[in-house]
mmCIF file of C-alpha atoms and ligand atoms in Angstrom:
data_model
loop_
_atom_site.group_PDB
_atom_site.id
_atom_site.type_symbol
_atom_site.label_atom_id
_atom_site.label_comp_id
_atom_site.label_asym_id
_atom_site.label_seq_id
_atom_site.Cartn_x
_atom_site.Cartn_y
_atom_site.Cartn_z
ATOM 1 C CA MET A 1369 -51.079 -35.779 -38.020
ATOM 2 C CA LYS A 1370 -47.363 -35.699 -37.365
ATOM 3 C CA ARG A 1371 -46.080 -36.899 -34.019
ATOM 4 C CA ILE A 1372 -44.251 -35.377 -31.087
ATOM 5 C CA PHE A 1373 -42.445 -37.223 -28.339
ATOM 6 C CA SER A 1374 -40.679 -35.655 -25.384
ATOM 7 C CA GLY A 1375 -39.969 -36.355 -21.743
ATOM 8 C CA ALA A 1376 -38.397 -35.185 -18.518
ATOM 9 C CA GLN A 1377 -36.766 -37.038 -15.655
ATOM 10 C CA PRO A 1378 -38.563 -37.310 -12.314
ATOM 11 C CA THR A 1379 -35.442 -36.389 -10.362
ATOM 12 C CA GLY A 1380 -34.976 -33.287 -8.248
ATOM 13 C CA ASN A 1381 -37.475 -30.537 -8.902
ATOM 14 C CA VAL A 1382 -38.836 -29.184 -12.150
ATOM 15 C CA HIS A 1383 -37.456 -25.700 -12.704
ATOM 16 C CA LEU A 1384 -38.103 -22.691 -14.856
ATOM 17 C CA GLY A 1385 -35.446 -23.874 -17.345
ATOM 18 C CA ASN A 1386 -37.365 -27.125 -17.922
ATOM 19 C CA TYR A 1387 -40.557 -25.158 -18.377
ATOM 20 C CA LEU A 1388 -39.244 -22.414 -20.658
ATOM 21 C CA GLY A 1389 -36.968 -24.706 -22.687
ATOM 22 C CA ALA A 1390 -39.336 -27.653 -23.072
ATOM 23 C CA LEU A 1391 -42.724 -27.990 -21.307
ATOM 24 C CA ARG A 1392 -43.971 -24.639 -22.538
ATOM 25 C CA ASN A 1393 -43.448 -25.731 -26.135
ATOM 26 C CA TRP A 1394 -45.099 -29.091 -25.549
ATOM 27 C CA VAL A 1395 -48.214 -27.227 -24.490
ATOM 28 C CA ALA A 1396 -48.013 -24.883 -27.474
ATOM 29 C CA LEU A 1397 -47.536 -27.700 -30.010
ATOM 30 C CA GLN A 1398 -49.915 -30.354 -28.651
ATOM 31 C CA ARG A 1399 -52.839 -29.281 -30.838
ATOM 32 C CA GLU A 1400 -50.861 -29.418 -34.066
ATOM 33 C CA TYR A 1401 -49.266 -32.811 -33.424
ATOM 34 C CA GLU A 1402 -50.279 -36.145 -31.976
ATOM 35 C CA SER A 1403 -48.257 -35.852 -28.786
ATOM 36 C CA PHE A 1404 -46.623 -38.264 -26.327
ATOM 37 C CA PHE A 1405 -45.208 -36.870 -23.095
ATOM 38 C CA CYS A 1406 -43.329 -39.329 -20.962
ATOM 39 C CA ILE A 1407 -42.057 -39.322 -17.388
ATOM 40 C CA VAL A 1408 -38.719 -40.991 -17.970
ATOM 41 C CA ASN A 1409 -38.147 -42.858 -14.709
ATOM 42 C CA LEU A 1410 -35.838 -45.415 -16.359
ATOM 43 C CA HIS A 1411 -33.497 -42.577 -17.221
ATOM 44 C CA ALA A 1412 -33.652 -41.433 -13.596
ATOM 45 C CA ILE A 1413 -32.233 -44.709 -12.257
ATOM 46 C CA THR A 1414 -29.026 -44.324 -14.245
ATOM 47 C CA LEU A 1415 -27.942 -42.420 -11.122
ATOM 48 C CA PRO A 1416 -28.701 -43.708 -7.607
ATOM 49 C CA GLN A 1417 -32.222 -42.786 -6.413
ATOM 50 C CA ASP A 1418 -34.135 -43.256 -3.194
ATOM 51 C CA PRO A 1419 -37.023 -45.550 -4.283
ATOM 52 C CA LYS A 1420 -39.673 -43.732 -2.200
ATOM 53 C CA ILE A 1421 -38.618 -40.344 -3.450
ATOM 54 C CA LEU A 1422 -38.436 -41.550 -7.053
ATOM 55 C CA ALA A 1423 -41.981 -42.936 -6.839
ATOM 56 C CA ALA A 1424 -43.301 -39.684 -5.351
ATOM 57 C CA LYS A 1425 -41.445 -37.522 -7.871
ATOM 58 C CA THR A 1426 -42.792 -39.582 -10.766
ATOM 59 C CA ARG A 1427 -46.350 -38.737 -9.751
ATOM 60 C CA GLU A 1428 -45.464 -35.142 -8.968
ATOM 61 C CA LEU A 1429 -43.965 -34.701 -12.427
ATOM 62 C CA ALA A 1430 -47.115 -36.130 -14.020
ATOM 63 C CA ARG A 1431 -49.160 -33.596 -12.047
ATOM 64 C CA ILE A 1432 -46.867 -30.826 -13.244
ATOM 65 C CA TYR A 1433 -47.256 -31.852 -16.906
ATOM 66 C CA LEU A 1434 -51.020 -31.615 -16.489
ATOM 67 C CA SER A 1435 -50.903 -28.401 -14.481
ATOM 68 C CA VAL A 1436 -48.791 -26.423 -16.941
ATOM 69 C CA GLY A 1437 -51.367 -27.190 -19.632
ATOM 70 C CA ILE A 1438 -50.800 -30.633 -21.141
ATOM 71 C CA ASP A 1439 -54.339 -31.760 -21.954
ATOM 72 C CA PRO A 1440 -54.751 -35.518 -21.386
ATOM 73 C CA ASN A 1441 -57.748 -35.539 -23.711
ATOM 74 C CA ILE A 1442 -55.549 -34.715 -26.680
ATOM 75 C CA SER A 1443 -52.042 -35.734 -25.541
ATOM 76 C CA THR A 1444 -50.774 -39.035 -24.196
ATOM 77 C CA VAL A 1445 -49.107 -38.765 -20.775
ATOM 78 C CA PHE A 1446 -47.431 -41.886 -19.428
ATOM 79 C CA VAL A 1447 -44.647 -43.329 -17.296
ATOM 80 C CA GLN A 1448 -41.741 -44.877 -19.191
ATOM 81 C CA SER A 1449 -41.466 -48.019 -17.036
ATOM 82 C CA ASP A 1450 -45.122 -48.834 -17.802
ATOM 83 C CA VAL A 1451 -44.231 -49.574 -21.425
ATOM 84 C CA ALA A 1452 -41.725 -52.439 -21.537
ATOM 85 C CA GLU A 1453 -41.010 -51.887 -25.245
ATOM 86 C CA HIS A 1454 -38.704 -48.981 -24.311
ATOM 87 C CA THR A 1455 -36.188 -51.320 -22.709
ATOM 88 C CA GLU A 1456 -36.532 -54.039 -25.323
ATOM 89 C CA LEU A 1457 -35.882 -51.645 -28.181
ATOM 90 C CA THR A 1458 -32.916 -50.272 -26.237
ATOM 91 C CA TRP A 1459 -31.235 -53.682 -26.426
ATOM 92 C CA ILE A 1460 -31.825 -53.828 -30.158
ATOM 93 C CA LEU A 1461 -30.497 -50.300 -30.713
ATOM 94 C CA ASN A 1462 -27.515 -51.009 -28.453
ATOM 95 C CA CYS A 1463 -26.408 -53.321 -31.219
ATOM 96 C CA SER A 1464 -26.532 -50.470 -33.745
ATOM 97 C CA ALA A 1465 -25.042 -47.721 -31.557
ATOM 98 C CA ARG A 1466 -21.252 -47.459 -31.391
ATOM 99 C CA MET A 1467 -19.098 -47.191 -28.276
ATOM 100 C CA GLY A 1468 -17.308 -44.243 -29.871
ATOM 101 C CA GLU A 1469 -20.581 -42.374 -30.380
ATOM 102 C CA LEU A 1470 -21.576 -42.776 -26.757
ATOM 103 C CA GLU A 1471 -18.113 -41.851 -25.515
ATOM 104 C CA ARG A 1472 -18.407 -38.547 -27.383
ATOM 105 C CA MET A 1473 -21.612 -37.504 -25.567
ATOM 106 C CA THR A 1474 -20.719 -34.416 -23.524
ATOM 107 C CA GLN A 1475 -23.159 -35.263 -20.722
ATOM 108 C CA PHE A 1476 -21.357 -38.579 -20.220
ATOM 109 C CA LYS A 1477 -17.912 -37.002 -20.546
ATOM 110 C CA ASP A 1478 -18.780 -34.379 -17.893
ATOM 111 C CA LYS A 1479 -19.960 -37.076 -15.521
ATOM 112 C CA ALA A 1480 -16.978 -39.307 -16.199
ATOM 113 C CA ARG A 1481 -14.714 -36.354 -15.486
ATOM 114 C CA LYS A 1482 -16.440 -35.541 -12.175
ATOM 115 C CA GLN A 1483 -16.644 -39.131 -10.943
ATOM 116 C CA GLN A 1484 -14.126 -41.766 -11.846
ATOM 117 C CA GLU A 1485 -15.281 -43.387 -15.040
ATOM 118 C CA GLU A 1486 -15.336 -46.864 -13.440
ATOM 119 C CA ASN A 1487 -17.986 -45.595 -11.031
ATOM 120 C CA VAL A 1488 -20.408 -44.339 -13.651
ATOM 121 C CA SER A 1489 -23.137 -46.941 -14.262
ATOM 122 C CA VAL A 1490 -23.361 -48.780 -17.562
ATOM 123 C CA GLY A 1491 -26.932 -47.427 -17.701
ATOM 124 C CA TYR A 1492 -25.649 -43.862 -17.535
ATOM 125 C CA PHE A 1493 -23.314 -44.555 -20.443
ATOM 126 C CA ASP A 1494 -26.188 -46.114 -22.369
ATOM 127 C CA TYR A 1495 -28.697 -43.399 -21.466
ATOM 128 C CA PRO A 1496 -28.738 -41.830 -24.984
ATOM 129 C CA VAL A 1497 -29.704 -45.191 -26.525
ATOM 130 C CA LEU A 1498 -32.696 -45.470 -24.171
ATOM 131 C CA MET A 1499 -33.589 -41.943 -25.233
ATOM 132 C CA ALA A 1500 -33.302 -42.936 -28.917
ATOM 133 C CA SER A 1501 -35.652 -45.863 -28.203
ATOM 134 C CA ASP A 1502 -38.171 -43.535 -26.550
ATOM 135 C CA ILE A 1503 -38.252 -41.380 -29.642
ATOM 136 C CA LEU A 1504 -38.064 -44.020 -32.380
ATOM 137 C CA LEU A 1505 -40.739 -46.289 -30.841
ATOM 138 C CA TYR A 1506 -43.405 -43.690 -31.610
ATOM 139 C CA GLN A 1507 -42.259 -42.950 -35.193
ATOM 140 C CA THR A 1508 -41.724 -39.423 -33.916
ATOM 141 C CA ASN A 1509 -41.400 -36.502 -36.325
ATOM 142 C CA LEU A 1510 -40.544 -33.738 -33.857
ATOM 143 C CA VAL A 1511 -38.834 -33.697 -30.457
ATOM 144 C CA PRO A 1512 -39.216 -30.435 -28.520
ATOM 145 C CA VAL A 1513 -36.283 -30.123 -26.087
ATOM 146 C CA GLY A 1514 -33.861 -27.603 -24.616
ATOM 147 C CA GLU A 1515 -30.440 -27.013 -26.091
ATOM 148 C CA ASP A 1516 -28.687 -29.506 -23.743
ATOM 149 C CA GLN A 1517 -30.459 -32.447 -25.432
ATOM 150 C CA LYS A 1518 -29.371 -31.530 -28.971
ATOM 151 C CA GLN A 1519 -26.460 -33.958 -29.084
ATOM 152 C CA HIS A 1520 -28.635 -36.836 -27.838
ATOM 153 C CA LEU A 1521 -31.153 -36.034 -30.557
ATOM 154 C CA GLU A 1522 -28.470 -36.162 -33.215
ATOM 155 C CA LEU A 1523 -27.474 -39.596 -31.967
ATOM 156 C CA ALA A 1524 -31.095 -40.783 -32.174
ATOM 157 C CA ARG A 1525 -31.186 -39.596 -35.793
ATOM 158 C CA ASP A 1526 -27.900 -41.314 -36.619
ATOM 159 C CA ILE A 1527 -29.095 -44.595 -35.100
ATOM 160 C CA ALA A 1528 -32.381 -44.430 -37.030
ATOM 161 C CA ILE A 1529 -30.619 -43.685 -40.316
ATOM 162 C CA ARG A 1530 -28.119 -46.528 -39.777
ATOM 163 C CA PHE A 1531 -30.806 -49.038 -38.799
ATOM 164 C CA ASN A 1532 -32.938 -48.133 -41.823
ATOM 165 C CA ARG A 1533 -29.914 -48.449 -44.093
ATOM 166 C CA ASP A 1534 -28.866 -51.835 -42.718
ATOM 167 C CA TYR A 1535 -32.257 -53.485 -42.197
ATOM 168 C CA GLY A 1536 -34.716 -51.570 -44.367
ATOM 169 C CA GLN A 1537 -37.026 -48.664 -43.640
ATOM 170 C CA THR A 1538 -38.203 -49.118 -40.023
ATOM 171 C CA PHE A 1539 -38.001 -45.807 -38.157
ATOM 172 C CA VAL A 1540 -39.016 -42.242 -38.910
ATOM 173 C CA VAL A 1541 -35.931 -40.013 -38.576
ATOM 174 C CA PRO A 1542 -36.894 -37.381 -35.964
ATOM 175 C CA GLU A 1543 -36.211 -33.643 -36.089
ATOM 176 C CA PRO A 1544 -35.330 -31.614 -33.004
ATOM 177 C CA PHE A 1545 -37.428 -28.606 -32.021
ATOM 178 C CA ILE A 1546 -35.217 -26.263 -30.044
ATOM 179 C CA PRO A 1547 -36.764 -22.850 -29.354
ATOM 180 C CA LYS A 1548 -34.910 -19.725 -30.523
ATOM 181 C CA VAL A 1549 -35.412 -18.122 -27.123
ATOM 182 C CA GLY A 1550 -35.367 -20.034 -23.831
ATOM 183 C CA ALA A 1551 -33.503 -23.152 -24.977
ATOM 184 C CA ARG A 1552 -30.812 -22.508 -22.394
ATOM 185 C CA ILE A 1553 -31.963 -20.708 -19.268
ATOM 186 C CA MET A 1554 -28.976 -19.969 -17.061
ATOM 187 C CA SER A 1555 -28.533 -20.308 -13.305
ATOM 188 C CA LEU A 1556 -29.392 -17.121 -11.397
ATOM 189 C CA ALA A 1557 -26.402 -17.758 -9.140
ATOM 190 C CA ASP A 1558 -23.927 -18.403 -11.938
ATOM 191 C CA PRO A 1559 -25.020 -17.219 -15.378
ATOM 192 C CA THR A 1560 -22.190 -19.156 -17.040
ATOM 193 C CA LYS A 1561 -23.940 -22.421 -16.075
ATOM 194 C CA LYS A 1562 -27.353 -23.645 -17.194
ATOM 195 C CA MET A 1563 -30.161 -23.789 -14.652
ATOM 196 C CA SER A 1564 -29.987 -27.411 -13.509
ATOM 197 C CA LYS A 1565 -31.825 -29.630 -11.071
ATOM 198 C CA SER A 1566 -29.026 -32.160 -10.758
ATOM 199 C CA ASP A 1567 -26.463 -29.668 -9.549
ATOM 200 C CA GLU A 1568 -27.137 -29.453 -5.850
ATOM 201 C CA GLU A 1569 -24.923 -26.472 -5.189
ATOM 202 C CA SER A 1570 -26.972 -24.484 -7.704
ATOM 203 C CA GLU A 1571 -30.304 -24.583 -5.746
ATOM 204 C CA ALA A 1572 -30.018 -20.867 -5.153
ATOM 205 C CA GLY A 1573 -29.829 -20.236 -8.871
ATOM 206 C CA CYS A 1574 -32.761 -22.428 -9.754
ATOM 207 C CA ILE A 1575 -36.429 -21.348 -9.570
ATOM 208 C CA MET A 1576 -38.525 -24.462 -9.023
ATOM 209 C CA LEU A 1577 -42.083 -24.578 -10.357
ATOM 210 C CA LEU A 1578 -43.237 -25.535 -6.852
ATOM 211 C CA ASP A 1579 -41.223 -22.843 -5.018
ATOM 212 C CA ASP A 1580 -43.267 -20.646 -2.685
ATOM 213 C CA ALA A 1581 -43.379 -16.871 -3.067
ATOM 214 C CA ASP A 1582 -40.659 -16.276 -0.440
ATOM 215 C CA ALA A 1583 -38.219 -18.619 -2.136
ATOM 216 C CA VAL A 1584 -38.865 -16.999 -5.520
ATOM 217 C CA ARG A 1585 -38.295 -13.500 -4.101
ATOM 218 C CA ARG A 1586 -35.161 -14.558 -2.268
ATOM 219 C CA LYS A 1587 -33.641 -16.252 -5.309
ATOM 220 C CA PHE A 1588 -34.288 -13.321 -7.626
ATOM 221 C CA LYS A 1589 -33.035 -10.883 -5.001
ATOM 222 C CA ARG A 1590 -29.738 -12.743 -4.771
ATOM 223 C CA ALA A 1591 -29.426 -13.242 -8.519
ATOM 224 C CA VAL A 1592 -26.036 -12.283 -9.889
ATOM 225 C CA THR A 1593 -26.044 -9.242 -12.201
ATOM 226 C CA ASP A 1594 -23.473 -7.820 -14.602
ATOM 227 C CA SER A 1595 -21.415 -4.679 -14.348
ATOM 228 C CA GLY A 1596 -23.048 -1.669 -15.988
ATOM 229 C CA THR A 1597 -26.509 -0.398 -15.222
ATOM 230 C CA GLU A 1598 -28.417 -0.458 -18.471
ATOM 231 C CA ILE A 1599 -31.240 -2.977 -18.677
ATOM 232 C CA ARG A 1600 -31.369 -4.253 -22.252
ATOM 233 C CA PHE A 1601 -30.938 -7.534 -24.141
ATOM 234 C CA ASP A 1602 -27.251 -8.076 -24.779
ATOM 235 C CA GLU A 1603 -25.795 -11.558 -25.262
ATOM 236 C CA SER A 1604 -22.455 -10.445 -23.871
ATOM 237 C CA ARG A 1605 -24.050 -9.521 -20.519
ATOM 238 C CA ARG A 1606 -25.196 -12.987 -19.625
ATOM 239 C CA ALA A 1607 -26.840 -12.369 -16.259
ATOM 240 C CA ILE A 1608 -29.103 -9.523 -17.383
ATOM 241 C CA ASN A 1609 -29.812 -11.198 -20.687
ATOM 242 C CA ASN A 1610 -30.980 -14.291 -18.818
ATOM 243 C CA LEU A 1611 -33.207 -12.311 -16.433
ATOM 244 C CA LEU A 1612 -34.746 -10.364 -19.302
ATOM 245 C CA THR A 1613 -35.315 -13.563 -21.280
ATOM 246 C CA ILE A 1614 -37.261 -15.032 -18.362
ATOM 247 C CA TYR A 1615 -39.303 -11.837 -18.073
ATOM 248 C CA HIS A 1616 -39.943 -11.747 -21.825
ATOM 249 C CA LEU A 1617 -41.134 -15.384 -21.948
ATOM 250 C CA LEU A 1618 -43.297 -15.218 -18.823
ATOM 251 C CA THR A 1619 -45.030 -11.955 -19.735
ATOM 252 C CA GLY A 1620 -45.268 -12.514 -23.488
ATOM 253 C CA LYS A 1621 -44.077 -8.908 -23.980
ATOM 254 C CA SER A 1622 -41.796 -8.293 -26.957
ATOM 255 C CA ALA A 1623 -38.104 -7.565 -26.383
ATOM 256 C CA ALA A 1624 -38.691 -3.882 -27.242
ATOM 257 C CA GLU A 1625 -41.591 -3.656 -24.772
ATOM 258 C CA VAL A 1626 -39.496 -5.281 -22.048
ATOM 259 C CA GLU A 1627 -36.643 -2.820 -22.620
ATOM 260 C CA ALA A 1628 -39.063 0.119 -22.647
ATOM 261 C CA HIS A 1629 -40.614 -1.105 -19.397
ATOM 262 C CA PHE A 1630 -37.237 -1.142 -17.624
ATOM 263 C CA SER A 1631 -35.787 1.953 -19.258
ATOM 264 C CA GLY A 1632 -34.281 4.234 -16.593
ATOM 265 C CA LYS A 1633 -34.933 1.667 -13.842
ATOM 266 C CA GLY A 1634 -32.371 -0.201 -11.767
ATOM 267 C CA TYR A 1635 -31.555 -3.838 -11.118
ATOM 268 C CA ALA A 1636 -33.522 -3.870 -7.858
ATOM 269 C CA ARG A 1637 -36.685 -3.032 -9.758
ATOM 270 C CA LEU A 1638 -35.947 -5.643 -12.396
ATOM 271 C CA LYS A 1639 -35.602 -8.298 -9.700
ATOM 272 C CA GLU A 1640 -38.789 -7.221 -7.928
ATOM 273 C CA ASP A 1641 -40.799 -7.215 -11.142
ATOM 274 C CA LEU A 1642 -39.401 -10.586 -12.115
ATOM 275 C CA ALA A 1643 -40.355 -12.033 -8.741
ATOM 276 C CA ASP A 1644 -43.902 -10.616 -9.055
ATOM 277 C CA VAL A 1645 -44.372 -11.961 -12.562
ATOM 278 C CA THR A 1646 -42.980 -15.386 -11.635
ATOM 279 C CA ILE A 1647 -45.066 -15.710 -8.479
ATOM 280 C CA GLY A 1648 -48.175 -14.744 -10.446
ATOM 281 C CA PHE A 1649 -47.309 -17.308 -13.089
ATOM 282 C CA LEU A 1650 -46.583 -20.146 -10.631
ATOM 283 C CA LYS A 1651 -49.562 -19.684 -8.321
ATOM 284 C CA PRO A 1652 -52.290 -21.167 -10.554
ATOM 285 C CA ILE A 1653 -49.969 -24.006 -11.602
ATOM 286 C CA GLN A 1654 -49.324 -24.888 -7.962
ATOM 287 C CA GLU A 1655 -53.053 -24.784 -7.219
ATOM 288 C CA ARG A 1656 -53.742 -27.152 -10.095
ATOM 289 C CA VAL A 1657 -50.981 -29.527 -8.921
ATOM 290 C CA ARG A 1658 -52.691 -29.743 -5.528
ATOM 291 C CA GLY A 1659 -56.093 -30.217 -7.147
ATOM 292 C CA ILE A 1660 -55.337 -33.424 -9.066
ATOM 293 C CA ASP A 1661 -56.346 -36.357 -6.895
ATOM 294 C CA ASP A 1662 -54.700 -39.779 -6.998
ATOM 295 C CA ASP A 1663 -57.560 -41.571 -8.712
ATOM 296 C CA LYS A 1664 -57.718 -39.061 -11.520
ATOM 297 C CA LEU A 1665 -53.945 -39.250 -11.982
ATOM 298 C CA ASP A 1666 -53.988 -43.065 -12.013
ATOM 299 C CA ALA A 1667 -56.687 -43.070 -14.684
ATOM 300 C CA ILE A 1668 -54.759 -40.644 -16.910
ATOM 301 C CA LEU A 1669 -51.479 -42.545 -16.579
ATOM 302 C CA LYS A 1670 -53.131 -45.898 -17.167
ATOM 303 C CA GLN A 1671 -54.911 -44.717 -20.265
ATOM 304 C CA GLY A 1672 -51.706 -43.043 -21.455
ATOM 305 C CA ALA A 1673 -49.669 -46.232 -20.991
ATOM 306 C CA GLU A 1674 -52.222 -48.284 -22.918
ATOM 307 C CA LYS A 1675 -52.286 -45.882 -25.838
ATOM 308 C CA ALA A 1676 -48.476 -45.616 -25.891
ATOM 309 C CA GLU A 1677 -48.037 -49.368 -25.625
ATOM 310 C CA ALA A 1678 -50.187 -50.103 -28.665
ATOM 311 C CA ILE A 1679 -47.988 -47.913 -30.863
ATOM 312 C CA ALA A 1680 -44.735 -49.039 -29.241
ATOM 313 C CA ARG A 1681 -45.670 -52.694 -29.735
ATOM 314 C CA ALA A 1682 -46.262 -52.230 -33.474
ATOM 315 C CA THR A 1683 -42.908 -50.476 -33.970
ATOM 316 C CA LEU A 1684 -41.018 -53.069 -31.937
ATOM 317 C CA LYS A 1685 -42.624 -55.883 -33.916
ATOM 318 C CA HIS A 1686 -41.555 -54.211 -37.147
ATOM 319 C CA ALA A 1687 -37.985 -53.731 -35.859
ATOM 320 C CA LYS A 1688 -37.757 -57.396 -34.796
ATOM 321 C CA GLU A 1689 -39.000 -58.562 -38.167
ATOM 322 C CA SER A 1690 -36.522 -56.276 -39.927
ATOM 323 C CA LEU A 1691 -33.725 -57.961 -37.952
ATOM 324 C CA GLY A 1692 -34.963 -61.496 -38.458
ATOM 325 C CA LEU A 1693 -35.756 -61.943 -34.774
ATOM 326 C CA VAL A 1694 -38.444 -64.577 -35.214
ATOM 327 C CA GLY A 1695 -39.376 -67.195 -32.679
ATOM 328 C CA ALA A 1696 -42.361 -69.385 -31.996
ATOM 329 C CA ARG A 1697 -44.619 -66.576 -30.763
ATOM 330 C CA LYS A 1698 -46.207 -64.020 -33.022
HETATM 331 P P1 TYM B 745 -34.331 -33.340 -18.370
HETATM 332 O O1 TYM B 745 -35.252 -34.042 -17.437
HETATM 333 O O2 TYM B 745 -32.938 -33.040 -17.895
HETATM 334 O O3 TYM B 745 -34.972 -31.974 -18.838
HETATM 335 C C1 TYM B 745 -36.289 -31.880 -19.372
HETATM 336 C C2 TYM B 745 -36.304 -30.835 -20.487
HETATM 337 O O4 TYM B 745 -35.892 -29.556 -19.977
HETATM 338 C C3 TYM B 745 -34.874 -29.012 -20.815
HETATM 339 N N1 TYM B 745 -33.970 -28.189 -19.985
HETATM 340 C C4 TYM B 745 -33.719 -26.890 -20.189
HETATM 341 N N2 TYM B 745 -34.168 -26.019 -21.113
HETATM 342 C C5 TYM B 745 -33.716 -24.735 -21.031
HETATM 343 N N3 TYM B 745 -32.872 -24.291 -20.066
HETATM 344 C C6 TYM B 745 -32.394 -25.122 -19.121
HETATM 345 N N4 TYM B 745 -31.575 -24.672 -18.163
HETATM 346 C C7 TYM B 745 -32.820 -26.499 -19.159
HETATM 347 N N5 TYM B 745 -32.557 -27.576 -18.380
HETATM 348 C C8 TYM B 745 -33.268 -28.599 -18.901
HETATM 349 C C9 TYM B 745 -34.172 -30.226 -21.404
HETATM 350 O O5 TYM B 745 -33.469 -29.903 -22.582
HETATM 351 C C10 TYM B 745 -35.332 -31.172 -21.627
HETATM 352 O O6 TYM B 745 -35.951 -30.895 -22.870
HETATM 353 N N6 TYM B 745 -32.803 -36.931 -21.515
HETATM 354 C C11 TYM B 745 -33.867 -36.008 -21.230
HETATM 355 C C12 TYM B 745 -35.213 -36.691 -21.052
HETATM 356 C C13 TYM B 745 -35.598 -37.607 -22.166
HETATM 357 C C14 TYM B 745 -36.106 -37.226 -23.438
HETATM 358 C C15 TYM B 745 -36.364 -38.438 -24.120
HETATM 359 C C16 TYM B 745 -36.358 -35.992 -24.040
HETATM 360 C C17 TYM B 745 -35.577 -38.961 -22.130
HETATM 361 N N7 TYM B 745 -36.033 -39.461 -23.300
HETATM 362 C C18 TYM B 745 -36.857 -38.435 -25.418
HETATM 363 C C19 TYM B 745 -36.862 -36.005 -25.339
HETATM 364 C C20 TYM B 745 -37.105 -37.209 -26.006
HETATM 365 C C21 TYM B 745 -33.557 -35.273 -19.928
HETATM 366 O O7 TYM B 745 -32.827 -35.749 -19.095
HETATM 367 O O8 TYM B 745 -34.263 -34.124 -19.759
#
């Protein structure tokens, strides 16, 4: 069976963009692949975090993975900091990655532009190498992510190819899986920007998976729309296209069915229907999140970490041998 690895950061709140761009596909693919889904808390600390909140969000994110349909009996769910090999391989890959490659990462460039570069942590700069380690440790074939992670994926591939060339075949070169529809869900408040949990000012444009019905209604009601009145898929009308994409993915109706449903109707109706569909979709997920008790969660994460560690250890050992990193301990 081929392998999947993917992860999300336990910062802020999980939103519909995370679900439609990534988590939804993890669920859909988990039966065809041996799957590893990680809560990447070491990525989270590249920006300052409140320790109590980070700990709580780590567990909340694990509950969300399980509640959207990740089955712990067939997939491995674990917390990144539980498997020390991730950080050890990062050091090794740091010596293969190039400064120039990391400086070209748009996520880093955006951050460096917003803050002064001297104030961005070294960890933030190095973030894509930790991500490459996550992926390469599991000899991953496929990485299902949203469009914003594409560049990081390409870097992981480049690092794997270079390492294999210089030190012999060690890592599987991973392929990205970026869905044709839903890979870039836009903010409801500003359809030129992606829906994002890190952007605090964009709360209003971001539907969280744990939002209550009132919040969902309010956010859709205030959603920006385009000029014109026709409700149909049209890439050039970003706001409506985004709303229809969400409707299409949540209902499973085809694009033609969605357009037929809204034919002759106005934006107010579109927003109401979207709110109804979203609330109906979120309700059972939220109930499941509340239903997972601490003991059950601990058992799943512990088992996940053990399974992940066994594979990570074998890959790390291979990488160390490839490099000639031999000491007294086997
Ligand atoms: P993160 O936590 O920012 O996002 C988790 C996943 O959600 C996707 N995503 C979106 N998809 C569609 N529309 C949006 N508006 C949207 N916003 C986010 C992301 O593309 C991602 O797939 N670096 C990663 C986490 C990571 C990782 C990995 C992923 C660490 N190691 C190894 C894959 C493999 C991140 O910060 O994702």
